[in-house]
């Protein structure tokens, strides 16, 4: 969302691409900001974890980019967006000072300095490292699909699901044109499709 002018610079952090520490007790990971999203997720899954953050750009975006743009992913209904996952960070200010925001579950007093960097597109400082929440890989996963005559009835169904307290990670509603494009072989009468993904312990996915 930031429009650069002639005095702006772009800093490429792709060589800061290491997963530094995985705390399996606290379910936190410390990672450098230049690591691409799909490489990060592959490294986590190899050790039995996931961040649950799946933006459309996961193969093209970096961890620091998620923070800089205040990103949301397709699984955000359950796992939250990047502002819910970010626990701490390291950033470099314009004058070279290094700022470290301690990783804590929450802050009870004063402003939260993480929010100075979330969505700031680098204007408040360049994030070089992040501490983020992680989750154990789910025991089971189920994908469901429902058809609706129009978008309004699909949106009302989503509203009722969330109002009841259910939190399927993915609730994705396609209009009739997009349904035909992606699922034409199953579409009838110009219906809209709602995809639901539920994951977690087997008893939970069965109930949902």
PDB file of C-alpha atoms in Angstrom, residues 42-168:
ATOM      1  CA  UNK A  42       8.332 -27.058   4.544  1.00  0.00           C
ATOM      2  CA  UNK A  43      10.961 -26.716   7.290  1.00  0.00           C
ATOM      3  CA  UNK A  44       8.264 -26.596   9.975  1.00  0.00           C
ATOM      4  CA  UNK A  45       6.323 -29.559   8.576  1.00  0.00           C
ATOM      5  CA  UNK A  46       9.491 -31.653   8.426  1.00  0.00           C
ATOM      6  CA  UNK A  47       9.552 -31.324  12.229  1.00  0.00           C
ATOM      7  CA  UNK A  48       5.824 -31.950  12.718  1.00  0.00           C
ATOM      8  CA  UNK A  49       4.517 -28.363  12.886  1.00  0.00           C
ATOM      9  CA  UNK A  50       2.800 -25.697  10.799  1.00  0.00           C
ATOM     10  CA  UNK A  51       2.271 -21.982  11.181  1.00  0.00           C
ATOM     11  CA  UNK A  52      -1.202 -22.215   9.642  1.00  0.00           C
ATOM     12  CA  UNK A  53      -0.489 -19.093   7.560  1.00  0.00           C
ATOM     13  CA  UNK A  54      -1.331 -19.636   3.896  1.00  0.00           C
ATOM     14  CA  UNK A  55      -1.590 -16.386   1.936  1.00  0.00           C
ATOM     15  CA  UNK A  56      -2.186 -16.769  -1.803  1.00  0.00           C
ATOM     16  CA  UNK A  57       1.381 -15.516  -2.278  1.00  0.00           C
ATOM     17  CA  UNK A  58       2.996 -18.101   0.038  1.00  0.00           C
ATOM     18  CA  UNK A  59       5.507 -19.208  -2.629  1.00  0.00           C
ATOM     19  CA  UNK A  60       6.391 -15.618  -3.577  1.00  0.00           C
ATOM     20  CA  UNK A  61       6.376 -13.831  -0.237  1.00  0.00           C
ATOM     21  CA  UNK A  62       8.711 -13.806   2.757  1.00  0.00           C
ATOM     22  CA  UNK A  63       8.098 -13.908   6.487  1.00  0.00           C
ATOM     23  CA  UNK A  64       9.182 -10.272   6.763  1.00  0.00           C
ATOM     24  CA  UNK A  65       6.886  -9.382   3.891  1.00  0.00           C
ATOM     25  CA  UNK A  66       3.948 -10.849   5.787  1.00  0.00           C
ATOM     26  CA  UNK A  67       4.721  -8.527   8.695  1.00  0.00           C
ATOM     27  CA  UNK A  68       5.376  -5.500   6.486  1.00  0.00           C
ATOM     28  CA  UNK A  69       2.024  -5.914   4.714  1.00  0.00           C
ATOM     29  CA  UNK A  70      -0.036  -7.166   7.686  1.00  0.00           C
ATOM     30  CA  UNK A  71      -0.881 -10.303   5.748  1.00  0.00           C
ATOM     31  CA  UNK A  72      -3.804 -12.670   6.156  1.00  0.00           C
ATOM     32  CA  UNK A  73      -3.952 -16.266   4.979  1.00  0.00           C
ATOM     33  CA  UNK A  74      -6.627 -18.670   3.814  1.00  0.00           C
ATOM     34  CA  UNK A  75      -6.651 -20.472   7.204  1.00  0.00           C
ATOM     35  CA  UNK A  76      -7.138 -17.307   9.243  1.00  0.00           C
ATOM     36  CA  UNK A  77     -10.588 -18.185  10.605  1.00  0.00           C
ATOM     37  CA  UNK A  78      -8.949 -20.534  13.098  1.00  0.00           C
ATOM     38  CA  UNK A  79      -5.290 -19.500  13.229  1.00  0.00           C
ATOM     39  CA  UNK A  80      -5.623 -15.748  12.844  1.00  0.00           C
ATOM     40  CA  UNK A  81      -3.731 -13.305  10.642  1.00  0.00           C
ATOM     41  CA  UNK A  82      -0.082 -12.332  10.974  1.00  0.00           C
ATOM     42  CA  UNK A  83      -0.789  -9.826  13.764  1.00  0.00           C
ATOM     43  CA  UNK A  84      -2.217 -12.702  15.844  1.00  0.00           C
ATOM     44  CA  UNK A  85       0.804 -14.931  15.158  1.00  0.00           C
ATOM     45  CA  UNK A  86       3.631 -12.441  15.694  1.00  0.00           C
ATOM     46  CA  UNK A  87       5.030 -12.708  19.241  1.00  0.00           C
ATOM     47  CA  UNK A  88       8.294 -10.779  18.954  1.00  0.00           C
ATOM     48  CA  UNK A  89      10.664  -9.303  16.397  1.00  0.00           C
ATOM     49  CA  UNK A  90      14.007  -7.739  15.631  1.00  0.00           C
ATOM     50  CA  UNK A  91      14.166  -4.657  13.402  1.00  0.00           C
ATOM     51  CA  UNK A  92      16.818  -2.243  12.173  1.00  0.00           C
ATOM     52  CA  UNK A  93      15.981   1.463  12.318  1.00  0.00           C
ATOM     53  CA  UNK A  94      16.980   4.036   9.709  1.00  0.00           C
ATOM     54  CA  UNK A  95      19.969   5.170  11.804  1.00  0.00           C
ATOM     55  CA  UNK A  96      21.245   1.601  12.202  1.00  0.00           C
ATOM     56  CA  UNK A  97      19.980   0.963  15.722  1.00  0.00           C
ATOM     57  CA  UNK A  98      18.715  -2.556  16.337  1.00  0.00           C
ATOM     58  CA  UNK A  99      15.386  -2.848  18.152  1.00  0.00           C
ATOM     59  CA  UNK A 100      14.270  -6.110  19.732  1.00  0.00           C
ATOM     60  CA  UNK A 101      10.696  -6.657  20.880  1.00  0.00           C
ATOM     61  CA  UNK A 102      10.597  -9.479  23.422  1.00  0.00           C
ATOM     62  CA  UNK A 103       8.429 -12.486  22.682  1.00  0.00           C
ATOM     63  CA  UNK A 104       5.490 -12.622  25.107  1.00  0.00           C
ATOM     64  CA  UNK A 105       1.976 -14.075  24.823  1.00  0.00           C
ATOM     65  CA  UNK A 106       0.477 -10.625  25.523  1.00  0.00           C
ATOM     66  CA  UNK A 107       1.280  -7.235  27.009  1.00  0.00           C
ATOM     67  CA  UNK A 108      -0.640  -5.904  29.986  1.00  0.00           C
ATOM     68  CA  UNK A 109       0.683  -2.333  30.112  1.00  0.00           C
ATOM     69  CA  UNK A 110       1.563   0.342  27.589  1.00  0.00           C
ATOM     70  CA  UNK A 111       1.386   0.298  23.793  1.00  0.00           C
ATOM     71  CA  UNK A 112       2.389  -2.817  21.896  1.00  0.00           C
ATOM     72  CA  UNK A 113       5.519  -1.978  19.845  1.00  0.00           C
ATOM     73  CA  UNK A 114       4.913  -4.848  17.423  1.00  0.00           C
ATOM     74  CA  UNK A 115       2.119  -2.834  15.863  1.00  0.00           C
ATOM     75  CA  UNK A 116       4.547  -0.091  14.835  1.00  0.00           C
ATOM     76  CA  UNK A 117       6.010  -2.531  12.310  1.00  0.00           C
ATOM     77  CA  UNK A 118       2.933  -4.527  11.296  1.00  0.00           C
ATOM     78  CA  UNK A 119       1.719  -3.148   7.974  1.00  0.00           C
ATOM     79  CA  UNK A 120       4.312  -0.346   7.952  1.00  0.00           C
ATOM     80  CA  UNK A 121       5.957  -1.544   4.692  1.00  0.00           C
ATOM     81  CA  UNK A 122       9.400  -0.881   6.202  1.00  0.00           C
ATOM     82  CA  UNK A 123       8.746   2.790   6.958  1.00  0.00           C
ATOM     83  CA  UNK A 124       9.158   2.316  10.740  1.00  0.00           C
ATOM     84  CA  UNK A 125      12.191   0.062  10.375  1.00  0.00           C
ATOM     85  CA  UNK A 126      13.192  -3.102   8.557  1.00  0.00           C
ATOM     86  CA  UNK A 127      12.158  -6.331  10.287  1.00  0.00           C
ATOM     87  CA  UNK A 128      15.045  -8.812  10.157  1.00  0.00           C
ATOM     88  CA  UNK A 129      13.793 -11.564  12.486  1.00  0.00           C
ATOM     89  CA  UNK A 130      10.438 -12.720  13.849  1.00  0.00           C
ATOM     90  CA  UNK A 131       9.181 -14.988  16.613  1.00  0.00           C
ATOM     91  CA  UNK A 132       5.882 -16.580  15.630  1.00  0.00           C
ATOM     92  CA  UNK A 133       3.305 -19.057  16.887  1.00  0.00           C
ATOM     93  CA  UNK A 134       3.326 -22.575  15.480  1.00  0.00           C
ATOM     94  CA  UNK A 135       0.868 -25.453  15.755  1.00  0.00           C
ATOM     95  CA  UNK A 136       1.316 -29.240  15.708  1.00  0.00           C
ATOM     96  CA  UNK A 137       0.343 -30.803  12.393  1.00  0.00           C
ATOM     97  CA  UNK A 138      -3.306 -31.935  12.595  1.00  0.00           C
ATOM     98  CA  UNK A 139      -4.185 -35.588  13.129  1.00  0.00           C
ATOM     99  CA  UNK A 140      -6.949 -35.406  10.538  1.00  0.00           C
ATOM    100  CA  UNK A 141      -8.314 -33.098   7.881  1.00  0.00           C
ATOM    101  CA  UNK A 142     -11.654 -33.047   6.063  1.00  0.00           C
ATOM    102  CA  UNK A 143     -12.688 -30.976   3.083  1.00  0.00           C
ATOM    103  CA  UNK A 144     -16.398 -30.305   2.597  1.00  0.00           C
ATOM    104  CA  UNK A 145     -18.312 -28.531  -0.154  1.00  0.00           C
ATOM    105  CA  UNK A 146     -21.812 -27.059  -0.126  1.00  0.00           C
ATOM    106  CA  UNK A 147     -23.812 -25.518  -2.949  1.00  0.00           C
ATOM    107  CA  UNK A 148     -25.957 -22.374  -2.649  1.00  0.00           C
ATOM    108  CA  UNK A 149     -28.310 -20.712  -5.121  1.00  0.00           C
ATOM    109  CA  UNK A 150     -26.612 -17.321  -4.632  1.00  0.00           C
ATOM    110  CA  UNK A 151     -23.845 -15.522  -2.737  1.00  0.00           C
ATOM    111  CA  UNK A 152     -26.184 -14.026  -0.146  1.00  0.00           C
ATOM    112  CA  UNK A 153     -27.323 -17.426   1.121  1.00  0.00           C
ATOM    113  CA  UNK A 154     -23.707 -18.591   1.220  1.00  0.00           C
ATOM    114  CA  UNK A 155     -22.652 -15.543   3.246  1.00  0.00           C
ATOM    115  CA  UNK A 156     -25.550 -16.110   5.641  1.00  0.00           C
ATOM    116  CA  UNK A 157     -24.384 -19.690   6.177  1.00  0.00           C
ATOM    117  CA  UNK A 158     -20.856 -18.464   6.993  1.00  0.00           C
ATOM    118  CA  UNK A 159     -22.300 -15.920   9.429  1.00  0.00           C
ATOM    119  CA  UNK A 160     -24.320 -18.611  11.206  1.00  0.00           C
ATOM    120  CA  UNK A 161     -21.313 -20.962  11.425  1.00  0.00           C
ATOM    121  CA  UNK A 162     -19.095 -18.297  13.018  1.00  0.00           C
ATOM    122  CA  UNK A 163     -21.902 -17.042  15.253  1.00  0.00           C
ATOM    123  CA  UNK A 164     -22.332 -20.568  16.629  1.00  0.00           C
ATOM    124  CA  UNK A 165     -18.663 -20.623  17.625  1.00  0.00           C
ATOM    125  CA  UNK A 166     -17.288 -22.996  14.988  1.00  0.00           C
ATOM    126  CA  UNK A 167     -13.928 -22.068  13.506  1.00  0.00           C
ATOM    127  CA  UNK A 168     -13.117 -24.146  10.434  1.00  0.00           C
TER     128      UNK A 168
END
